[in-house]
Tab-separated table of C-alpha atoms and ligand atoms in Angstrom:
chain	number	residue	atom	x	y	z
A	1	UNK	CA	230.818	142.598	136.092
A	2	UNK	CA	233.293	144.802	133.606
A	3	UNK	CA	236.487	145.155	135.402
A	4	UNK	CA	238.411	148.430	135.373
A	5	UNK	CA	240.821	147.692	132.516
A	6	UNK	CA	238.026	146.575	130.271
A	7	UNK	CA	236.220	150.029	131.125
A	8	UNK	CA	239.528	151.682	130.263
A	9	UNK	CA	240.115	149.899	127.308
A	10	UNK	CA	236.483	150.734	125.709
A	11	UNK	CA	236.651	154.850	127.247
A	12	UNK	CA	239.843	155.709	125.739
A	13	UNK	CA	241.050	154.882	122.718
A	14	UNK	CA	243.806	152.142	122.396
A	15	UNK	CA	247.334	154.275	122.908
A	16	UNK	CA	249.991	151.977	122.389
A	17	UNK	CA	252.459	153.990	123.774
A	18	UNK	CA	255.286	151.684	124.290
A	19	UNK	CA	256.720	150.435	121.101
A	20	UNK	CA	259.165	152.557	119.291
A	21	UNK	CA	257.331	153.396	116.402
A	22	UNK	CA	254.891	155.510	118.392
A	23	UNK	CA	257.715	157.243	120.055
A	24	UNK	CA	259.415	158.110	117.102
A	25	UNK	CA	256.148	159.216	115.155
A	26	UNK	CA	255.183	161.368	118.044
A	27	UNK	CA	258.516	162.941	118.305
A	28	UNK	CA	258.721	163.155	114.341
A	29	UNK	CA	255.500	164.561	114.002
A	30	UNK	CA	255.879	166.981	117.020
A	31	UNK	CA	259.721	168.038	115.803
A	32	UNK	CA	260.038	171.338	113.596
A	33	UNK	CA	260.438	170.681	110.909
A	34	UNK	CA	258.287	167.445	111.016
A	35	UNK	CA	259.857	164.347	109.910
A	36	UNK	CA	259.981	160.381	109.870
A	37	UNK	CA	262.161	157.626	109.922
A	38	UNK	CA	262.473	156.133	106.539
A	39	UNK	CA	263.002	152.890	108.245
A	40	UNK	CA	258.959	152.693	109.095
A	41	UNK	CA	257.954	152.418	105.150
A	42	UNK	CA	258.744	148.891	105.403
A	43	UNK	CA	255.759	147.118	106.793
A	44	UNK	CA	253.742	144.566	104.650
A	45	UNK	CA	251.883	147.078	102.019
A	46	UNK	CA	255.434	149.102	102.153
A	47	UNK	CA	257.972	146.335	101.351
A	48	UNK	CA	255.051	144.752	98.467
A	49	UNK	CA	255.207	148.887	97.392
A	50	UNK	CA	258.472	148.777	97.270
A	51	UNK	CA	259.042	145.827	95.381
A	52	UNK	CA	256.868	147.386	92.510
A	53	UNK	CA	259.026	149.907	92.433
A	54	UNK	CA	262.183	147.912	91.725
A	55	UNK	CA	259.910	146.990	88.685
A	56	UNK	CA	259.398	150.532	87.173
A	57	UNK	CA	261.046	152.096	84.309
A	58	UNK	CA	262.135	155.307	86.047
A	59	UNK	CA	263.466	153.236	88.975
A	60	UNK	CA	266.908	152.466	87.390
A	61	UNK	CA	269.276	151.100	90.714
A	62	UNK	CA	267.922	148.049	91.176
A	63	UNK	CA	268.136	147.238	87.460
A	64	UNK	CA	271.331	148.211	87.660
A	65	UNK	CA	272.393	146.504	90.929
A	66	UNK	CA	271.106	143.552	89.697
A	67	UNK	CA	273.169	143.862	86.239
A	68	UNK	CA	276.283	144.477	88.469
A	69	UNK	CA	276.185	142.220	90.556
A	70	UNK	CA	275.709	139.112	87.912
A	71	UNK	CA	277.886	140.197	85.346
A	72	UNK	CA	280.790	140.516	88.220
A	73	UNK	CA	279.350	137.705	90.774
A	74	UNK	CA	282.114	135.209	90.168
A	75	UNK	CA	284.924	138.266	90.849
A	76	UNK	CA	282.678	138.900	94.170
A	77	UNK	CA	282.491	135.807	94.872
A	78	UNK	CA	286.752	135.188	94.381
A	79	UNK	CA	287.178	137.748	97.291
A	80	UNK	CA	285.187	135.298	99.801
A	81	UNK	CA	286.736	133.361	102.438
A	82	UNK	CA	286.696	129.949	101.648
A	83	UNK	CA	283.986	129.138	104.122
A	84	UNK	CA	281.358	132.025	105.026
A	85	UNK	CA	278.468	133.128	106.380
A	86	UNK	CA	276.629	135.924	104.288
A	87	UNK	CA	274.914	138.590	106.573
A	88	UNK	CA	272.750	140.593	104.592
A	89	UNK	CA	271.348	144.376	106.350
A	90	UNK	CA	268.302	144.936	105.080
A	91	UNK	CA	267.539	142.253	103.261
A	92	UNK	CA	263.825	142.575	101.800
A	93	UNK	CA	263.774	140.062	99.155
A	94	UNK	CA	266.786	137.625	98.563
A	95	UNK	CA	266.779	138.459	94.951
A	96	UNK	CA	270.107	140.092	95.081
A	97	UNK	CA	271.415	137.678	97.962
A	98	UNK	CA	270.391	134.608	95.424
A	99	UNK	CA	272.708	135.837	92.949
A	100	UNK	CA	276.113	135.827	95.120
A	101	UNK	CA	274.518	132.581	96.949
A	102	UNK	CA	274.361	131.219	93.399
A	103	UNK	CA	277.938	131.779	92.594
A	104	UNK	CA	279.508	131.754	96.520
A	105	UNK	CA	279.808	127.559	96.767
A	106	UNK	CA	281.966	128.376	99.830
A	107	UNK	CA	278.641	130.126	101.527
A	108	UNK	CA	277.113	127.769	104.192
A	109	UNK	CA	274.811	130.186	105.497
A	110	UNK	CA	272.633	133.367	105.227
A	111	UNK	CA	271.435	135.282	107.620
A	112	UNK	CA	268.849	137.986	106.409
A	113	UNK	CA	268.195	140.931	108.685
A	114	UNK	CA	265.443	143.045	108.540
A	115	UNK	CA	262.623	144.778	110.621
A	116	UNK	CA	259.683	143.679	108.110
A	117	UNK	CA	259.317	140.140	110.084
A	118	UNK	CA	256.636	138.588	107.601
A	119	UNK	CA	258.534	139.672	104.438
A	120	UNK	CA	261.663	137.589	105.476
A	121	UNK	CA	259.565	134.911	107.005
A	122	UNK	CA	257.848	133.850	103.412
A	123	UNK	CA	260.953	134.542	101.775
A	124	UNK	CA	263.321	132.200	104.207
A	125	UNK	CA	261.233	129.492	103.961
A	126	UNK	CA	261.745	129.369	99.365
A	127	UNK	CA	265.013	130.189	100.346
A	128	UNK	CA	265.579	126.771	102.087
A	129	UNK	CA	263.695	124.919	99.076
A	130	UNK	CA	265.735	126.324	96.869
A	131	UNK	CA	269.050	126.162	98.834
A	132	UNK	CA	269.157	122.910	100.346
A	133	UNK	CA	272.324	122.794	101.872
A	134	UNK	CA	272.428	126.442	103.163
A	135	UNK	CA	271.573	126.790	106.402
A	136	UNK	CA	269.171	129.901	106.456
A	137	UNK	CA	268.995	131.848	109.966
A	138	UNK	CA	266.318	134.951	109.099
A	139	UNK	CA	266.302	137.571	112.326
A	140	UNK	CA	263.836	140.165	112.541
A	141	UNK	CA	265.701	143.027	113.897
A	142	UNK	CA	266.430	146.820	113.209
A	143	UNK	CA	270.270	146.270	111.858
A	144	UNK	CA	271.241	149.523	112.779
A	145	UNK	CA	271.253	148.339	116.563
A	146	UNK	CA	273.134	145.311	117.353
A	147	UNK	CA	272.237	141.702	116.703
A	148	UNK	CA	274.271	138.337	117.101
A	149	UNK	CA	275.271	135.988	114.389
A	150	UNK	CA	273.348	132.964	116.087
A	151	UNK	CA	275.434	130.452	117.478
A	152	UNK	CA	275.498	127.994	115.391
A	153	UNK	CA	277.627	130.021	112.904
A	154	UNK	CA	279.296	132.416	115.151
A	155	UNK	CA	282.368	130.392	114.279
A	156	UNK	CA	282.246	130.837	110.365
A	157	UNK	CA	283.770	133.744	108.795
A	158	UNK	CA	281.237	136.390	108.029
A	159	UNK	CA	280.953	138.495	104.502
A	160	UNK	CA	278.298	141.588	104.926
A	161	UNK	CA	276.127	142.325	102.009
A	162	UNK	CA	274.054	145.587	101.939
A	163	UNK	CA	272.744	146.503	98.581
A	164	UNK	CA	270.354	148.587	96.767
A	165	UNK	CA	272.236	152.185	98.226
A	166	UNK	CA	270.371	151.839	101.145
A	167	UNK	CA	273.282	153.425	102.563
A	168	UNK	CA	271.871	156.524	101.467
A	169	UNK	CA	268.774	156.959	103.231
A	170	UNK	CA	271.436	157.767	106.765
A	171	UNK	CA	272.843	161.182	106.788
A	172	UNK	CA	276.723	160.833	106.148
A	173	UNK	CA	277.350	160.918	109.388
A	174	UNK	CA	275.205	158.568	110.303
A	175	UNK	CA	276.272	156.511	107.376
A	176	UNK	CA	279.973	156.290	109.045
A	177	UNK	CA	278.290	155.437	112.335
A	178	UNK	CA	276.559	152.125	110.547
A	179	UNK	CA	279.560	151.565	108.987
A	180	UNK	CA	281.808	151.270	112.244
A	181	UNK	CA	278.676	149.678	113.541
A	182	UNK	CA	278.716	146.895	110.929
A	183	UNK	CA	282.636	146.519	111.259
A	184	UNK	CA	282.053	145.751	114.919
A	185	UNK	CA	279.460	143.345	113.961
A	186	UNK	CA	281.748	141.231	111.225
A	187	UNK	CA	285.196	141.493	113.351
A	188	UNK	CA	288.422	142.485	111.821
A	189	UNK	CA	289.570	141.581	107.960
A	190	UNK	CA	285.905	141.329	107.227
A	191	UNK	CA	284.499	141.575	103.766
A	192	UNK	CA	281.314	143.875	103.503
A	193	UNK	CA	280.189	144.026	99.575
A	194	UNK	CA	277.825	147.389	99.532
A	195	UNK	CA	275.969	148.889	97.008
A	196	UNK	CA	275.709	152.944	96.726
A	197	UNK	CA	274.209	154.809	93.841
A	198	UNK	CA	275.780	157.567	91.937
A	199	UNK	CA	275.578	161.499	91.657
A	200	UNK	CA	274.111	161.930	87.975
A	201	UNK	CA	271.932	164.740	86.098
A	202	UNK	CA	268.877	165.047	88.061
A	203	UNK	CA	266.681	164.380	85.151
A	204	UNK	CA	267.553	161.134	85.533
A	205	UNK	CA	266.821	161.011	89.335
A	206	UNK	CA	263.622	163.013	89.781
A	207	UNK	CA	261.501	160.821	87.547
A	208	UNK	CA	262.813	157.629	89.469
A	209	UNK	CA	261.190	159.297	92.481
A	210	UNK	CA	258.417	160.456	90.726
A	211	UNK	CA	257.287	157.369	89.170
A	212	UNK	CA	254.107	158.250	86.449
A	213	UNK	CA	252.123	155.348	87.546
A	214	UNK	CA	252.600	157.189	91.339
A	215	UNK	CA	253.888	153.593	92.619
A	216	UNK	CA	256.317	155.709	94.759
A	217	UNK	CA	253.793	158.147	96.194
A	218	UNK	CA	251.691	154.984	97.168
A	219	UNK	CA	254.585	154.427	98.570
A	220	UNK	CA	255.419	157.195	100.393
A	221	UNK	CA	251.384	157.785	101.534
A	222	UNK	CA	251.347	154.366	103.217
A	223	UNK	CA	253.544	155.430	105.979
A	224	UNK	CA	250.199	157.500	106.771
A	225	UNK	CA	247.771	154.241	106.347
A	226	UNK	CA	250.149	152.578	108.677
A	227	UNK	CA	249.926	155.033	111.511
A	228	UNK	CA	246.352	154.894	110.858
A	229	UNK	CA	246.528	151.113	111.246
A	230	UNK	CA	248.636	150.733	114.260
A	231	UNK	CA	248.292	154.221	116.380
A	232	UNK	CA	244.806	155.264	115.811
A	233	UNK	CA	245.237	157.893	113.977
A	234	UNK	CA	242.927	159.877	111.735
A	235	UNK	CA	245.423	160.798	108.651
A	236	UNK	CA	243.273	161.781	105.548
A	237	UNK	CA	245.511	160.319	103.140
A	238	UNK	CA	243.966	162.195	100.414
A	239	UNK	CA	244.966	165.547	101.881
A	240	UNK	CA	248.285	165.027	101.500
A	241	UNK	CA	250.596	164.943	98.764
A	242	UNK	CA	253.886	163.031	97.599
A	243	UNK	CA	256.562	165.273	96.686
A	244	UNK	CA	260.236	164.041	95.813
A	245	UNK	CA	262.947	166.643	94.782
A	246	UNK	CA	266.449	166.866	93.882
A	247	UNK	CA	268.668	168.732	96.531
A	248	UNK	CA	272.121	169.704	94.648
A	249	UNK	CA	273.767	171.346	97.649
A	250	UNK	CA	273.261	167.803	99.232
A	251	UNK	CA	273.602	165.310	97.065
A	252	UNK	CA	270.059	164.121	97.854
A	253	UNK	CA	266.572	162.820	96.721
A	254	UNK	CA	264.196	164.620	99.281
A	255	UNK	CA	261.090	162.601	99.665
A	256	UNK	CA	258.205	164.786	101.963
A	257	UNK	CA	254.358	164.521	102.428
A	258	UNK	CA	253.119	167.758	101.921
A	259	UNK	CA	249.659	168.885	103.532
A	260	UNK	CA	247.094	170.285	101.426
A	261	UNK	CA	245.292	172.397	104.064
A	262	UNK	CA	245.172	173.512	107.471
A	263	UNK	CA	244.169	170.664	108.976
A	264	UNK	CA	244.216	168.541	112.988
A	265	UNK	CA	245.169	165.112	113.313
A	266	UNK	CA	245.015	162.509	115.849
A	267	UNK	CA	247.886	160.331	116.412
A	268	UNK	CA	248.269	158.037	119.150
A	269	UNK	CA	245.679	160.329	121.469
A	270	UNK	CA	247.706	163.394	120.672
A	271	UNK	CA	246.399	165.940	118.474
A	272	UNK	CA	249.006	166.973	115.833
A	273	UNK	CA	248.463	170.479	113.407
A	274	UNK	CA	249.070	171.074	109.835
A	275	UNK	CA	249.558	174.487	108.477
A	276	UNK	CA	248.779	174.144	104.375
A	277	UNK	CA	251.600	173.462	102.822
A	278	UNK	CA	253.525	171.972	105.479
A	279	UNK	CA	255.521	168.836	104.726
A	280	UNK	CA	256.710	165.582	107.051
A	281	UNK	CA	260.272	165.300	105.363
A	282	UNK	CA	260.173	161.149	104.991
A	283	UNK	CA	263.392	159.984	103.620
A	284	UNK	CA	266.698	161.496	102.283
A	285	UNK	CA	268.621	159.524	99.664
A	286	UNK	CA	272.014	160.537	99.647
A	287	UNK	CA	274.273	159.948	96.329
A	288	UNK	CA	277.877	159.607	95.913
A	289	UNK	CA	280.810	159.814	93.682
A	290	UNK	CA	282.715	156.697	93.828
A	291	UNK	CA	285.991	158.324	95.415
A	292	UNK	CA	283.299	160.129	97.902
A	293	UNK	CA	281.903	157.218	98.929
A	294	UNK	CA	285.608	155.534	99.328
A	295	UNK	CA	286.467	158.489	101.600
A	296	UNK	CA	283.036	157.533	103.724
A	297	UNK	CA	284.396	153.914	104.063
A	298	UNK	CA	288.075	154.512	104.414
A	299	UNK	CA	287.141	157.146	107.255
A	300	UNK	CA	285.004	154.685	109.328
A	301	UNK	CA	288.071	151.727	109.018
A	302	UNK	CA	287.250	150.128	105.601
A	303	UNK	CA	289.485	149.892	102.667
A	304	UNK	CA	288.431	149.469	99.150
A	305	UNK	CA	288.994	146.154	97.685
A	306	UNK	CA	287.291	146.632	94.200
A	307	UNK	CA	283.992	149.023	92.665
A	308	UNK	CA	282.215	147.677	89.716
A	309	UNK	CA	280.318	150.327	88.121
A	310	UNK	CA	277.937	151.303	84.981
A	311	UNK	CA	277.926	155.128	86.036
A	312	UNK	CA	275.130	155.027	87.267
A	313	UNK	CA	275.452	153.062	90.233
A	314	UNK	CA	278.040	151.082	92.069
A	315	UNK	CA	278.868	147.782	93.780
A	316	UNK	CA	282.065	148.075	96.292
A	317	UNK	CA	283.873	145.553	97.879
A	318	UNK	CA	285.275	146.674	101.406
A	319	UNK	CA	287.191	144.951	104.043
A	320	UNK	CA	287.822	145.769	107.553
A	321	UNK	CA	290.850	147.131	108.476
A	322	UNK	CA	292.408	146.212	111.460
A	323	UNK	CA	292.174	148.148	114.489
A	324	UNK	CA	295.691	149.027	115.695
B	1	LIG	C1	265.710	151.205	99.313
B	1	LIG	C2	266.415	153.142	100.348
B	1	LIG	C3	267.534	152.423	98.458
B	1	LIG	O1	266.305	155.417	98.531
B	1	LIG	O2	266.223	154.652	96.501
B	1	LIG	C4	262.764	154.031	96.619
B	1	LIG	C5	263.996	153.561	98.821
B	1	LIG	N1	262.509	155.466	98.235
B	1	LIG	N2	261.916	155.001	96.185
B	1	LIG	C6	265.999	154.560	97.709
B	1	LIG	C7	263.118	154.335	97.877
B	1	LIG	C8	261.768	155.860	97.171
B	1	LIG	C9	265.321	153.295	98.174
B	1	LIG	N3	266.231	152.527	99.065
């Protein structure tokens, strides 16, 4: 005998309407004009896209992160307390983490936060092989809402890390916000070591964007496959195209999925329309002058401690201020 919920289940097709993603698709994809959260390229395929595209030629700020951040690790590293806690937002892959880890003797523990769960999972567990005496605490959260340092560590003194200019995917505004945010999260006299790419001739930023092995708009076209995958939806991938532009009034990369026909899709049971032409806008990556950037900080309570720079992009060292 099939009980109602089973009858349910096989009339109509699964509608996950509770988790957050399907909210904020719905109300991307139903908002004029339509957008989505950069935040939702990051599931498996996304974050194993996106660490191909650290590897390309036209994607120069990771390269140059990474450069930064050796050549200057043990002048980072000086500015740490003499016992810490590294709390990286965002982490992806430790690569960058390793590095300060490597020169940081006075870190006894990392805590990697991130919303891809199975990315950090695989990654914590090398991390422990290769850092025996760090005590690894990976938490699977979205760290622009609050999470806790766990327990064990409240007590140690905590130094943020947040690399790669992932700064720039928030609006300015928004940017500020994560930076109080974070401030809140680390506590007064806090050291936060950030990473935030540079304004430069757009003929150097379009092709990083615009990869010619298309690794980006792979990249760009999963965030389609997954709400195929996890909202039943019907996305033709191939009717849609990657575009990435410059916008100089902004200081921004403009990343958007444009649709290559009129065209009806089913998301989550809702039925969502395409004129041709019409684009989801899917990430903004906001550049900055050093001083600009500085301003950003200083306005949401952070001074600037040091910037290491190659022009091209920048590593800043920031600390709290204390909140009269
Ligand atoms: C990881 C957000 C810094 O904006 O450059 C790479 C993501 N988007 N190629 C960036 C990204 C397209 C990247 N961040």
């Amino acid at each position: 005998m099939t009980t109602v919920a089973q009858t349910a289940l096989r009339a109509a097709p699964i509608t996950d309407t509770s988790s957050q993603f399907a909210a904020d698709v719905i109300a991307g994809l139903t908002a004029k004009p339509k957008r989505l959260p950069p935040k939702y390229f990051y599931d498996l395929a996304g974050s194993a896209l996106f660490e191909r595209i650290t590897q390309l030629p036209e994607y120069y700020p990771t390269r140059c992160e990474l450069a930064l951040l050796r050549e200057n690790a043990p002048a980072i590293a000086s500015l740490f307390p003499p016992t810490c806690v590294l709390v990286e937002f965002g982490a992806g892959s430790s690569k960058k983490a390793r590095i300060l880890l490597g020169a940081a003797a006075t870190v006894e523990a990392y805590v990697p936060v991130d919303i891809s769960g199975d990315f950090l999972q695989q990654d914590a567990a090398q991390l422990r092989r290769d850092f025996p005496r760090l005590a690894v605490y990976p938490i699977v959260a979205d760290f622009t809402q609050g999470f806790g340092i766990p327990a064990p560590i409240a007590k140690l003194p905590p130094v943020g890390f947040f690399p790669g200019s992932t700064i720039g995917n928030f609006e300015p505004h928004e940017a500020a916000r994560f930076l109080r945010h974070a401030g809140d999260t680390l506590g007064e006299r806090a050291l936060l070591v950030i990473g935030v790419d540079l304004i430069k001739d757009p003929a150097i930023l379009c092709p990083a964007y615009n990869d010619a092995e298309g690794v980006t708009a792979k990249f760009n076209l999963n965030l389609l496959a997954r709400i195929n995958r996890e909202l039943s939806a019907n996305f033709d991938l191939a009717a849609f195209e990657h575009h990435a532009c410059y916008n100089r009034i902004h200081n921004r990369i403009e990343m958007h999925l444009a649709s290559l026909k009129r065209q009806k899709v089913r998301v989550n049971g809702k039925t969502i329309g395409f004129r041709l032409g019409e684009t989801i806008h899917t990430e903004n990556s906001y550049k900055y002058t050093i001083e600009g950037f500085k301003a950003l900080a200083q306005g949401a309570g952070w001074s600037s401690l040091s910037v290491w720079s190659d022009g091209r992009f920048s590593v800043h060292a920031i600390q709290r201020m204390e909140v009269r």
